[in-house]
Short mmCIF file of C-alpha atoms in Angstrom, two decimals:
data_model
loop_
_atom_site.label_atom_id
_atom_site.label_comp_id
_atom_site.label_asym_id
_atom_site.label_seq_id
_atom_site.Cartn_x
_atom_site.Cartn_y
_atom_site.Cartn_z
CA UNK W 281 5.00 -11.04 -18.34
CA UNK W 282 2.12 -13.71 -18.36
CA UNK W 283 -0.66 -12.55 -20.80
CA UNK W 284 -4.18 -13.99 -21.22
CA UNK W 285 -7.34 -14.04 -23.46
CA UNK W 286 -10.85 -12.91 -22.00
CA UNK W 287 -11.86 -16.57 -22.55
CA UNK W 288 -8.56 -17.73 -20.12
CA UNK W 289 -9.38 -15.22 -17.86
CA UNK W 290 -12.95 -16.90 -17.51
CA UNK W 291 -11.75 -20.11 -16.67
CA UNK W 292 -8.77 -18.82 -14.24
CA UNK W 293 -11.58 -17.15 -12.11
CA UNK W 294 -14.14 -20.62 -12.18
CA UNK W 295 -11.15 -22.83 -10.93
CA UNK W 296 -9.68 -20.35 -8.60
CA UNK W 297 -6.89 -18.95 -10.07
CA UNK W 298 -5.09 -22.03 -9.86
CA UNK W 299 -2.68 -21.65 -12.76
CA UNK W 300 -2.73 -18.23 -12.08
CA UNK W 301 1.25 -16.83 -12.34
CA UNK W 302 2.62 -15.29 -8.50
CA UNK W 303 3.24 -11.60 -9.33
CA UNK W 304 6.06 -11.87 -6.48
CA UNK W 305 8.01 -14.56 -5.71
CA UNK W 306 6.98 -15.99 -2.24
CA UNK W 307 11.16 -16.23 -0.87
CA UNK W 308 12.33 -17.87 2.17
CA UNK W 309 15.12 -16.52 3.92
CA UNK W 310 18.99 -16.44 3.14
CA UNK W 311 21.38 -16.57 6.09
CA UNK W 312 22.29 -12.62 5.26
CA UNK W 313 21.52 -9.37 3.43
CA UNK W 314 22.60 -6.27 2.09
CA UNK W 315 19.49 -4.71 3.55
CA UNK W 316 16.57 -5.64 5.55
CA UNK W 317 13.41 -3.88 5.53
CA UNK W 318 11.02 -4.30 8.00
CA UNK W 319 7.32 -4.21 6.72
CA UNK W 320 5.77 -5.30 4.05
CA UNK W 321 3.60 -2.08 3.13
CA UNK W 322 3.62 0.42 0.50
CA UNK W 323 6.49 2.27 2.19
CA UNK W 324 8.62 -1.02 2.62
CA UNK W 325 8.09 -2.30 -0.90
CA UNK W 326 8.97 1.03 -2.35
CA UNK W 327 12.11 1.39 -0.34
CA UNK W 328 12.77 -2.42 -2.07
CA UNK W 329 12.25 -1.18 -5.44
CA UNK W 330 14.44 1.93 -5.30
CA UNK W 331 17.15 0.66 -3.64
CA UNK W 332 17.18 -1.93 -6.27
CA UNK W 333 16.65 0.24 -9.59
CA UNK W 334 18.16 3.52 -8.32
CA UNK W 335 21.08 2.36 -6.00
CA UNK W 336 21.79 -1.36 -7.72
CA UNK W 337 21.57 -2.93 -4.69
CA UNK W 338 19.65 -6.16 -5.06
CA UNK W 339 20.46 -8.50 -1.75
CA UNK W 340 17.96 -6.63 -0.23
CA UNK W 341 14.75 -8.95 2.19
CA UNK W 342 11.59 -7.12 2.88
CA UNK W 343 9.99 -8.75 6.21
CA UNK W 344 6.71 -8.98 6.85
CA UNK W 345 4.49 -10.45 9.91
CA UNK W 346 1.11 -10.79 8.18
CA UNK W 347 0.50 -10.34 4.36
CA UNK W 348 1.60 -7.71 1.75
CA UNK W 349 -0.06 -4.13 1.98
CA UNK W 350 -2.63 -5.79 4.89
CA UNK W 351 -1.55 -3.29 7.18
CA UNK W 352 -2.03 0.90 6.54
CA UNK W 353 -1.84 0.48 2.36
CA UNK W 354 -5.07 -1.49 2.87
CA UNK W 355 -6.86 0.44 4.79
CA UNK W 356 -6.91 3.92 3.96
CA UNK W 357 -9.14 6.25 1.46
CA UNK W 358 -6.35 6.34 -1.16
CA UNK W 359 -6.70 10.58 -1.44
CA UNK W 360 -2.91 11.60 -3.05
CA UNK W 361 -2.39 15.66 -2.92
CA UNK W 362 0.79 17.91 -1.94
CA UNK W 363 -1.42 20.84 -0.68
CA UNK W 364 0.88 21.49 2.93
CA UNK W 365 1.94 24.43 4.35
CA UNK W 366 5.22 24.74 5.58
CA UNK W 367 8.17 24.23 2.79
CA UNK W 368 9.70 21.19 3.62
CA UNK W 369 5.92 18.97 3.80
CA UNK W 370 5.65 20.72 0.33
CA UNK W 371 8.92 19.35 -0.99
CA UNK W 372 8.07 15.94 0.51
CA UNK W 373 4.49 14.77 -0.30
CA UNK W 374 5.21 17.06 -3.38
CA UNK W 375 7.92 14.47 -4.43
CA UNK W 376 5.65 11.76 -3.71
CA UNK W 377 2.86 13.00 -6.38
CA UNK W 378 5.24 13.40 -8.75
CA UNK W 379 6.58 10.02 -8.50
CA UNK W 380 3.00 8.50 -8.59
CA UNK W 381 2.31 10.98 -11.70
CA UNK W 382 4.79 8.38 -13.36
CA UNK W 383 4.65 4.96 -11.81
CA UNK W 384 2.15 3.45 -13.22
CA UNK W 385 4.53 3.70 -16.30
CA UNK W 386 7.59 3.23 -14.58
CA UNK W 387 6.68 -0.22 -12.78
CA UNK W 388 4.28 -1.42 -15.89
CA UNK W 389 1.53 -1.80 -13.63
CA UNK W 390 -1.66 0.45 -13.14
CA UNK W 391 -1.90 1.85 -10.04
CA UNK W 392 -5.07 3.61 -11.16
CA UNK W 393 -3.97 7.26 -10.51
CA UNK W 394 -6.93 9.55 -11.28
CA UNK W 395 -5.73 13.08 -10.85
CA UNK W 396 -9.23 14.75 -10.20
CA UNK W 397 -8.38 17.17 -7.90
CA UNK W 398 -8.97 18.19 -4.33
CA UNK W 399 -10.70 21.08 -2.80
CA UNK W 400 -10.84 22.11 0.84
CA UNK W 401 -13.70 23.93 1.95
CA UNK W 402 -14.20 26.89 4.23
CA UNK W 403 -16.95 28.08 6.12
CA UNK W 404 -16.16 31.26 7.95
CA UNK W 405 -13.79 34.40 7.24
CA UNK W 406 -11.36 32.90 9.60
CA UNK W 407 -11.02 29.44 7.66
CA UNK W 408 -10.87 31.88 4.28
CA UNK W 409 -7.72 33.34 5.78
CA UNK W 410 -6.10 29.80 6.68
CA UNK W 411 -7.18 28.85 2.70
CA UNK W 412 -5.00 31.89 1.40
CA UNK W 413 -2.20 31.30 4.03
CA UNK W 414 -1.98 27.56 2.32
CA UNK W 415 -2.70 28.52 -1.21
CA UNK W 416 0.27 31.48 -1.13
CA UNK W 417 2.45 28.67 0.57
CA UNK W 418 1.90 26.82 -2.04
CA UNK W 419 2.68 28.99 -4.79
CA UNK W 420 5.48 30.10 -3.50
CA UNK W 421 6.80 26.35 -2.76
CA UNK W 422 6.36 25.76 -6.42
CA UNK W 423 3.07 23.25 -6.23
CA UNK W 424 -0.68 24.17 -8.10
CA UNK W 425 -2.53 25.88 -5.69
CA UNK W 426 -5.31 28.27 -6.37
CA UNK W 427 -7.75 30.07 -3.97
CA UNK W 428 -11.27 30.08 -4.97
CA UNK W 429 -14.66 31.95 -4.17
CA UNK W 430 -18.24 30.62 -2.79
CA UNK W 431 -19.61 30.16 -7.06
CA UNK W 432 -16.30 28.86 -8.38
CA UNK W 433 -16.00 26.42 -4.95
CA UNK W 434 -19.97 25.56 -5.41
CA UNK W 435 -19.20 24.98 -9.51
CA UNK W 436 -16.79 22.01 -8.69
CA UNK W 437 -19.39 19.94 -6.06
CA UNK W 438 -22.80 20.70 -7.72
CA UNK W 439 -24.80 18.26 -5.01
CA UNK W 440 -23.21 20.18 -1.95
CA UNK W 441 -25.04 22.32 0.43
CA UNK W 442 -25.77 25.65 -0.82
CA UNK W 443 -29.15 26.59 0.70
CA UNK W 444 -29.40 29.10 2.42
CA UNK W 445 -30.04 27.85 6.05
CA UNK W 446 -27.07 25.47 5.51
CA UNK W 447 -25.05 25.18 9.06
CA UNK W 448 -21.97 25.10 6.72
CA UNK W 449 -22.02 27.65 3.72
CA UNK W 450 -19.61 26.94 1.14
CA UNK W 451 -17.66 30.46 1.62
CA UNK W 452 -14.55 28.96 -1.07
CA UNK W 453 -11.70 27.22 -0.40
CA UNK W 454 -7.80 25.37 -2.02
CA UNK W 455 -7.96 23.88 -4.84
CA UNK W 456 -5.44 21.46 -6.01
CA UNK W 457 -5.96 19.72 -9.63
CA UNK W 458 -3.01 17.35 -9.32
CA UNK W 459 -3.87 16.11 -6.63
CA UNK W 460 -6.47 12.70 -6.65
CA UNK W 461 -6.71 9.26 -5.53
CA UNK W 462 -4.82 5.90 -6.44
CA UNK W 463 -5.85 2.32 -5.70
CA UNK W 464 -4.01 0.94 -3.04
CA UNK W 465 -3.71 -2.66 -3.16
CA UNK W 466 -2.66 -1.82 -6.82
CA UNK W 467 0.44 0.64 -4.86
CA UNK W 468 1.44 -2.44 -2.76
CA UNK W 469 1.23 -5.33 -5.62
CA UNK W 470 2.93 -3.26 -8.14
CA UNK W 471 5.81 -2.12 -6.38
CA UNK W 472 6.07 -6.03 -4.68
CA UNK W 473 6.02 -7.45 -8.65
CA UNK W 474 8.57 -4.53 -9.57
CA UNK W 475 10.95 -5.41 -6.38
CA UNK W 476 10.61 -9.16 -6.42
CA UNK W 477 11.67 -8.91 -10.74
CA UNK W 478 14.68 -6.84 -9.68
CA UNK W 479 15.99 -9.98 -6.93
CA UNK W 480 14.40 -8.64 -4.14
CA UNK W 481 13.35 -11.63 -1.56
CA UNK W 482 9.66 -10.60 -0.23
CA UNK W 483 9.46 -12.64 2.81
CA UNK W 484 5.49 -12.71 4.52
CA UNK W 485 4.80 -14.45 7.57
CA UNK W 486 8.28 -13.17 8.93
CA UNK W 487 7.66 -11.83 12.27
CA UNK W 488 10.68 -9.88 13.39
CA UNK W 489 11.37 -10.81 17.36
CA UNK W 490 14.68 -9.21 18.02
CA UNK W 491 17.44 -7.15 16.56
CA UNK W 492 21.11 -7.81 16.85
CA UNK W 493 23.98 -5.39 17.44
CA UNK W 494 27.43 -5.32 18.22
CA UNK W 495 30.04 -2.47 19.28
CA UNK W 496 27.13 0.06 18.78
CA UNK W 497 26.06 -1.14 15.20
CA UNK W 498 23.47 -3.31 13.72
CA UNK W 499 24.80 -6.86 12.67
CA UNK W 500 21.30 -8.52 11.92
CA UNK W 501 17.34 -9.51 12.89
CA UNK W 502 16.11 -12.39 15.14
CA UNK W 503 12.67 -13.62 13.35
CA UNK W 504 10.21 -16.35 13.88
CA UNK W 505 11.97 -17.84 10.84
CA UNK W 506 15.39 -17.65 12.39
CA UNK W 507 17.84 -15.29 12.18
CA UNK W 508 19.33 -12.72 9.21
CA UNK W 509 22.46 -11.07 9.21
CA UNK W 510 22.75 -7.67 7.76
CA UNK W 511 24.36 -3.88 8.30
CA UNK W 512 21.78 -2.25 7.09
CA UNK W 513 18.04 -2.30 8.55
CA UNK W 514 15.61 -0.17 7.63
CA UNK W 515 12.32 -0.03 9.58
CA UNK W 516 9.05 0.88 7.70
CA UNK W 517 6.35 -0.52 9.99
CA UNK W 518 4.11 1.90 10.91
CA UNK W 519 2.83 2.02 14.16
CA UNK W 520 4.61 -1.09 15.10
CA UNK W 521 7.83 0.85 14.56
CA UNK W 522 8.10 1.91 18.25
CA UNK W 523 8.27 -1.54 19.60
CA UNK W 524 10.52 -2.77 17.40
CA UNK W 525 12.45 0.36 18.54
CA UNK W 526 12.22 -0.51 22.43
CA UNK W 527 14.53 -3.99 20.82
CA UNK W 528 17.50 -1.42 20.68
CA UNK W 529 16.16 1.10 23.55
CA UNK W 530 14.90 3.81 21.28
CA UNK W 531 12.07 5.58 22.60
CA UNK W 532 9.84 7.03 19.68
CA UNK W 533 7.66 10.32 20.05
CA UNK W 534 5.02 8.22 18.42
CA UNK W 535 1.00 7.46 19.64
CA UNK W 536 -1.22 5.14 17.84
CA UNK W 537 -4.90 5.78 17.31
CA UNK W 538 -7.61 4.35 15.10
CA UNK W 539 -8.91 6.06 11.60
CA UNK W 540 -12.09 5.07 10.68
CA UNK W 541 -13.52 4.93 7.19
CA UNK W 542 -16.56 4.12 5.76
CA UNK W 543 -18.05 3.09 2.07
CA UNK W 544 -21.64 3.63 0.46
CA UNK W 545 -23.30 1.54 -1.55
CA UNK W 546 -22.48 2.38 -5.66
CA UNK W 547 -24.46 5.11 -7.66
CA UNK W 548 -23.80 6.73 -10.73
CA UNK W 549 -21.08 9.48 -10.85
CA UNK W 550 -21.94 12.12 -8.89
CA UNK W 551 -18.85 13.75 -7.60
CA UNK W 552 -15.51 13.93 -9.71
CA UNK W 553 -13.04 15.34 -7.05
CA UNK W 554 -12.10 15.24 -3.72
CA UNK W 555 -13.65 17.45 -0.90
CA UNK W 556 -12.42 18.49 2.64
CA UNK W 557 -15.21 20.46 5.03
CA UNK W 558 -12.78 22.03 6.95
CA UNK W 559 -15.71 22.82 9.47
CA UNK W 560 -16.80 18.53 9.47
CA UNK W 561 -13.22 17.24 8.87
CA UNK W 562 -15.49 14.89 7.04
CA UNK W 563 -13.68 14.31 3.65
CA UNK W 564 -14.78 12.12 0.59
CA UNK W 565 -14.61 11.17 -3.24
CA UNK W 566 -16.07 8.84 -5.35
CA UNK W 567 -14.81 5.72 -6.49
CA UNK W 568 -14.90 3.98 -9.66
CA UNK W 569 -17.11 1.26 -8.78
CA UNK W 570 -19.68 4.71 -7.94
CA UNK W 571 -19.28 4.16 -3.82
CA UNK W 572 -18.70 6.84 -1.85
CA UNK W 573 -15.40 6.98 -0.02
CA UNK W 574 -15.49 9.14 3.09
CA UNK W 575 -13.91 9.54 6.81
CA UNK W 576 -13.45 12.22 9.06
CA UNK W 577 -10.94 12.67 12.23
CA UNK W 578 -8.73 10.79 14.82
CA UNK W 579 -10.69 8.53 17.42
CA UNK W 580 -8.23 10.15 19.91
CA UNK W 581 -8.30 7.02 21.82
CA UNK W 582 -4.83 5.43 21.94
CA UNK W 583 -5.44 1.42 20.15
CA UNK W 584 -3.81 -0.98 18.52
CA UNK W 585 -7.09 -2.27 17.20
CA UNK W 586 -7.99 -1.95 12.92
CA UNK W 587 -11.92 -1.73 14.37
CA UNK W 588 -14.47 0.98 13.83
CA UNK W 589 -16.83 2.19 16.46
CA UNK W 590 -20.42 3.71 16.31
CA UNK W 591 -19.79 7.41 17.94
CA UNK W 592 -16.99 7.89 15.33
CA UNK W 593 -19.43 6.56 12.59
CA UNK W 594 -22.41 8.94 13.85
CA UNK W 595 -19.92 11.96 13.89
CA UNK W 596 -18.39 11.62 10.01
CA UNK W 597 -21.83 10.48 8.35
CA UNK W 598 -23.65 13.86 10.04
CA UNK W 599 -20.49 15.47 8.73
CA UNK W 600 -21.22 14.14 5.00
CA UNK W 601 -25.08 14.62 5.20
CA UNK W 602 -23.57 18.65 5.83
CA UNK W 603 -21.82 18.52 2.72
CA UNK W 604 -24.67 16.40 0.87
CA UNK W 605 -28.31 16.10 1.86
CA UNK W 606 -29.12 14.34 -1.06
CA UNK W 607 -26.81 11.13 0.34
CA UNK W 608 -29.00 10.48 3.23
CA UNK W 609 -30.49 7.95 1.55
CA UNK W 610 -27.97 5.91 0.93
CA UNK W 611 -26.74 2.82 2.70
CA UNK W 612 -23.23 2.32 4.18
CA UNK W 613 -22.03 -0.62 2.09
CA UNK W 614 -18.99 -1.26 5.31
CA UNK W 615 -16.87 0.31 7.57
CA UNK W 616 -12.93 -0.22 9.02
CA UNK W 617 -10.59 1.35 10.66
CA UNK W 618 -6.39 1.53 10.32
CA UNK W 619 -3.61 2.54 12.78
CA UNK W 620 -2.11 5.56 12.55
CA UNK W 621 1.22 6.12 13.84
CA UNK W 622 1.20 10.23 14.62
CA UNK W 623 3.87 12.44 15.92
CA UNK W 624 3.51 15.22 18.30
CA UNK W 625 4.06 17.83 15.30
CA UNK W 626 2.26 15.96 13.10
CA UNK W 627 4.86 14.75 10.74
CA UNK W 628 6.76 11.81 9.94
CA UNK W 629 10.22 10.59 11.74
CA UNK W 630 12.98 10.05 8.19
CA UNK W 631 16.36 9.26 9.48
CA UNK W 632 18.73 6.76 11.27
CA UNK W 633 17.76 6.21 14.77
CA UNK W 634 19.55 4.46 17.74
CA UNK W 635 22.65 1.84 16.56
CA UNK W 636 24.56 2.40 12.92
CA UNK W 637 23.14 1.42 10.17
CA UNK W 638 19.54 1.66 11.57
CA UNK W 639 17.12 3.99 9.73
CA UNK W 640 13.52 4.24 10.19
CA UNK W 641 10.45 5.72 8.39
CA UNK W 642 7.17 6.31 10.09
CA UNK W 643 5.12 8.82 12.12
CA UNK W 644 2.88 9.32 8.79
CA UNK W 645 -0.04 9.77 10.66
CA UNK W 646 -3.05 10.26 8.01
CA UNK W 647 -0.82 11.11 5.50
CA UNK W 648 1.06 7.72 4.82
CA UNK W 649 -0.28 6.10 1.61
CA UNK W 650 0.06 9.61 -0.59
CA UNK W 651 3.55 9.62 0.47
CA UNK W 652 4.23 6.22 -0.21
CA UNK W 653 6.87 7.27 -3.26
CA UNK W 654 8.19 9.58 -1.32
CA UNK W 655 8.92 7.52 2.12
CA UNK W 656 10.27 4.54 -0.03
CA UNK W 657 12.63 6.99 -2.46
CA UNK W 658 14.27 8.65 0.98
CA UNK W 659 14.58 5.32 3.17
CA UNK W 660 16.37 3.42 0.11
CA UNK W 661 18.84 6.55 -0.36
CA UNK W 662 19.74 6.40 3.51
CA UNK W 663 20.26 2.88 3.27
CA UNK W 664 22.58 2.80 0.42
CA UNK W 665 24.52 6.40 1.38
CA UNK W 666 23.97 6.18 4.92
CA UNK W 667 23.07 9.93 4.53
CA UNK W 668 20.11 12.17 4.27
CA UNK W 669 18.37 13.36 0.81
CA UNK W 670 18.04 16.95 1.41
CA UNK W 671 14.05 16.26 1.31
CA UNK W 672 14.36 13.93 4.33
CA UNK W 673 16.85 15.80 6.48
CA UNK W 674 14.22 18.29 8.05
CA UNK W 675 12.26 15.05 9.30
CA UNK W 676 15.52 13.70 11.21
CA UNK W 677 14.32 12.40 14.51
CA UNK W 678 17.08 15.04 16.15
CA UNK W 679 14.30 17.75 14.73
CA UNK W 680 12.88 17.45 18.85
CA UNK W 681 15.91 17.90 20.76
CA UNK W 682 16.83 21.02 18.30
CA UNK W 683 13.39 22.73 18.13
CA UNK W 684 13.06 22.36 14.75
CA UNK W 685 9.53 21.44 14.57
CA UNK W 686 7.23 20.63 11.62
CA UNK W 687 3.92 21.61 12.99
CA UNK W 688 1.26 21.30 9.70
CA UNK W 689 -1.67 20.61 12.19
CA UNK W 690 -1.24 24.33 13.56
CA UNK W 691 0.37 25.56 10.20
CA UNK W 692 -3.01 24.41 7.79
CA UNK W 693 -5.90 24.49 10.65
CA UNK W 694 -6.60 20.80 10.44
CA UNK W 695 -5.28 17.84 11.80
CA UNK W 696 -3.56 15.63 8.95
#
């Protein structure tokens, strides 16, 4: 790996980075594959890596339309945690903080993984209740959970609302010290450097137009840089998955909406966790630059469009100025939005789907970039077995037709 000197790192950022070394190679494509992945996110590069370094197999294209992690990865408040309900979202997101616990050694790059824990707030007897349903849940799924009062709740967020008139008293809520945030462009460039050293081709600007397949099985991708041949495709692209889908005449349980973040201008650390109102949905943390992170719920208009919107930026700021007074007199430094992909049970679709050799990976909803590990480690194994983990089998998209629904919105109280 390229080192440099402070001094050389000087004069790589006054001429541009010029001599600056790629961290990925920038491929073109070869005529055919062991595997194609389709997306260039943090799911799609970590399916890459694993299939490379846990299943050996290396012929393996990632395709992506626009840039590397310029989709979800980049635009998202980074929050990683494992505090579901039901079982089988424990096992899963639980799998995915464990595998971020050790990536940043694993890949040799920091992904800046700052376990400072989470706690969701409660503000009436009946969100208490939904607290100790989650925290037992927890317990008994084998993940840190713990249940906390109004004083212990109050001890972790010193600046939050405790007076007396407050609309939303601070009653107690979960706490979960594991969980944290990571930085997500560094998700997305480490796992592309780790891929690309292991002979993965990372292919951007690759548009996929079409896919091929013959006697009932998948023999390749048309793309706006010709076409690939391959038997395995696996699709990781969000809320884009259900058109590429419609190629093959799948029809996807999936609608898109826009999430909507925001950013304050820096101040000294103030906050050294992450909080949840459960009666706001407004949820934030601090980063290390000293901005506050925060966003709230779905714009439950159905878009396309990675734009914010005024109403939506009204609600979640009154919903942090509930939480903390004291930040009203900050300034909101900017604002985005990304497109979430969400499933009528609010969890993801892990499985093959529509001709052989076909597997797909989406319906994250909110919850995408803290399972990032987790959605790459599955989709490589189903690629290179052609069979379910025992983590991804509940999430098969045959759950619907069988009534085996996955319901964490009803099971936890709030929408993830």
């Amino acid at each position: 790996m390229q080192r440099y000197s402070a001094l050389s790192l000087l004069r790589q950022g006054l001429a541009g980075h010029k001599g600056w070394q790629s961290a990925w190679s920038k491929a073109t494509p070869k005529p055919a594959y062991d595997a194609v992945i389709i997306g260039g996110g943090g799911h799609g590069l970590a399916t890459a890596y694993y299939l490379a370094k846990a299943h050996g197999l290396t012929r393996v294209a990632v395709l992506e339309r626009g840039w590397i992690g310029g989709g979800n990865t980049g635009r998202n408040t980074t929050v990683c945690r494992s505090n579901y309900f039901f079982p089988e979202s424990v096992a899963l997101y639980d799998l995915a903080l464990r595998l971020y616990e050790g990536l940043s050694r694993e890949i040799n790059y920091n992904v800046m993984l700052s376990q400072r824990g989470m706690l969701i707030a409660a503000h009436t007897p009946a969100q208490m209740e939904i607290c100790n349903r989650i925290a037992n849940a927890m317990q008994i799924n084998g993940v840190d959970g713990k249940l906390m009062g109004a004083a212990e709740a109050a001890a972790k967020v010193p600046l939050a609302n405790t007076a007396p008139d407050a609309r939303y008293k601070l009653m107690g809520g979960i706490w979960q010290g594991r969980a944290g945030t990571a930085r997500h462009d560094a998700v997305a460039w480490g796992y592309a450097r780790a891929a690309s050293a292991l002979g993965v081709d990372i292919i951007e600007t690759c548009e996929v137009t079409g896919i091929d397949v013959q006697d009932g099985a998948v023999t390749g991708v048309e793309t706006t840089l010709g076409p690939i041949r391959t038997e395995r495709l696996g699709i990781a692209a969000a809320g884009a998955t259900p058109g590429l889908m419609a190629h093959v005449d799948v029809t996807l349980p999936i609608h898109d909406y826009a999430l909507q973040a925001f950013v304050s201008e820096p101040v000294k650390p103030c906050l050294d966790t992450v909080l949840l109102y459960l009666g706001t949905g407004t949820y934030v943390s601090q980063s290390d630059k000293g901005e506050l992170v925060f966003g709230g719920g779905l714009d439950r208009v159905p878009t396309h469009g990675q734009r914010g919107n005024l109403p939506v930026q009204e609600a979640v700021t009154a919903g942090l100025l509930e939480m903390f007074p004291a930040f009203g007199q900050l300034r909101l430094l900017r604002q985005w939005a990304g497109v979430v992909d969400v499933v009528s049970d609010s969890s993801p679709l892990i499985g093959p789907a529509g001709p052989e050799g076909v597997f797909i990976n989406c319906g994250w909803g909110t919850g995408g970039f803290k399972a990032i590990p987790a959605g790459g480690w599955l989709l490589a194994h189903l690629l290179a077995k052609g069979t379910h983990h025992e983590i991804s089998r509940p999430f098969d998209l045959r759950r619907f037709a069988e009534g085996r629904l996955i319901d964490e919105a009803a099971g936890s109280g709030i929408a993830h």
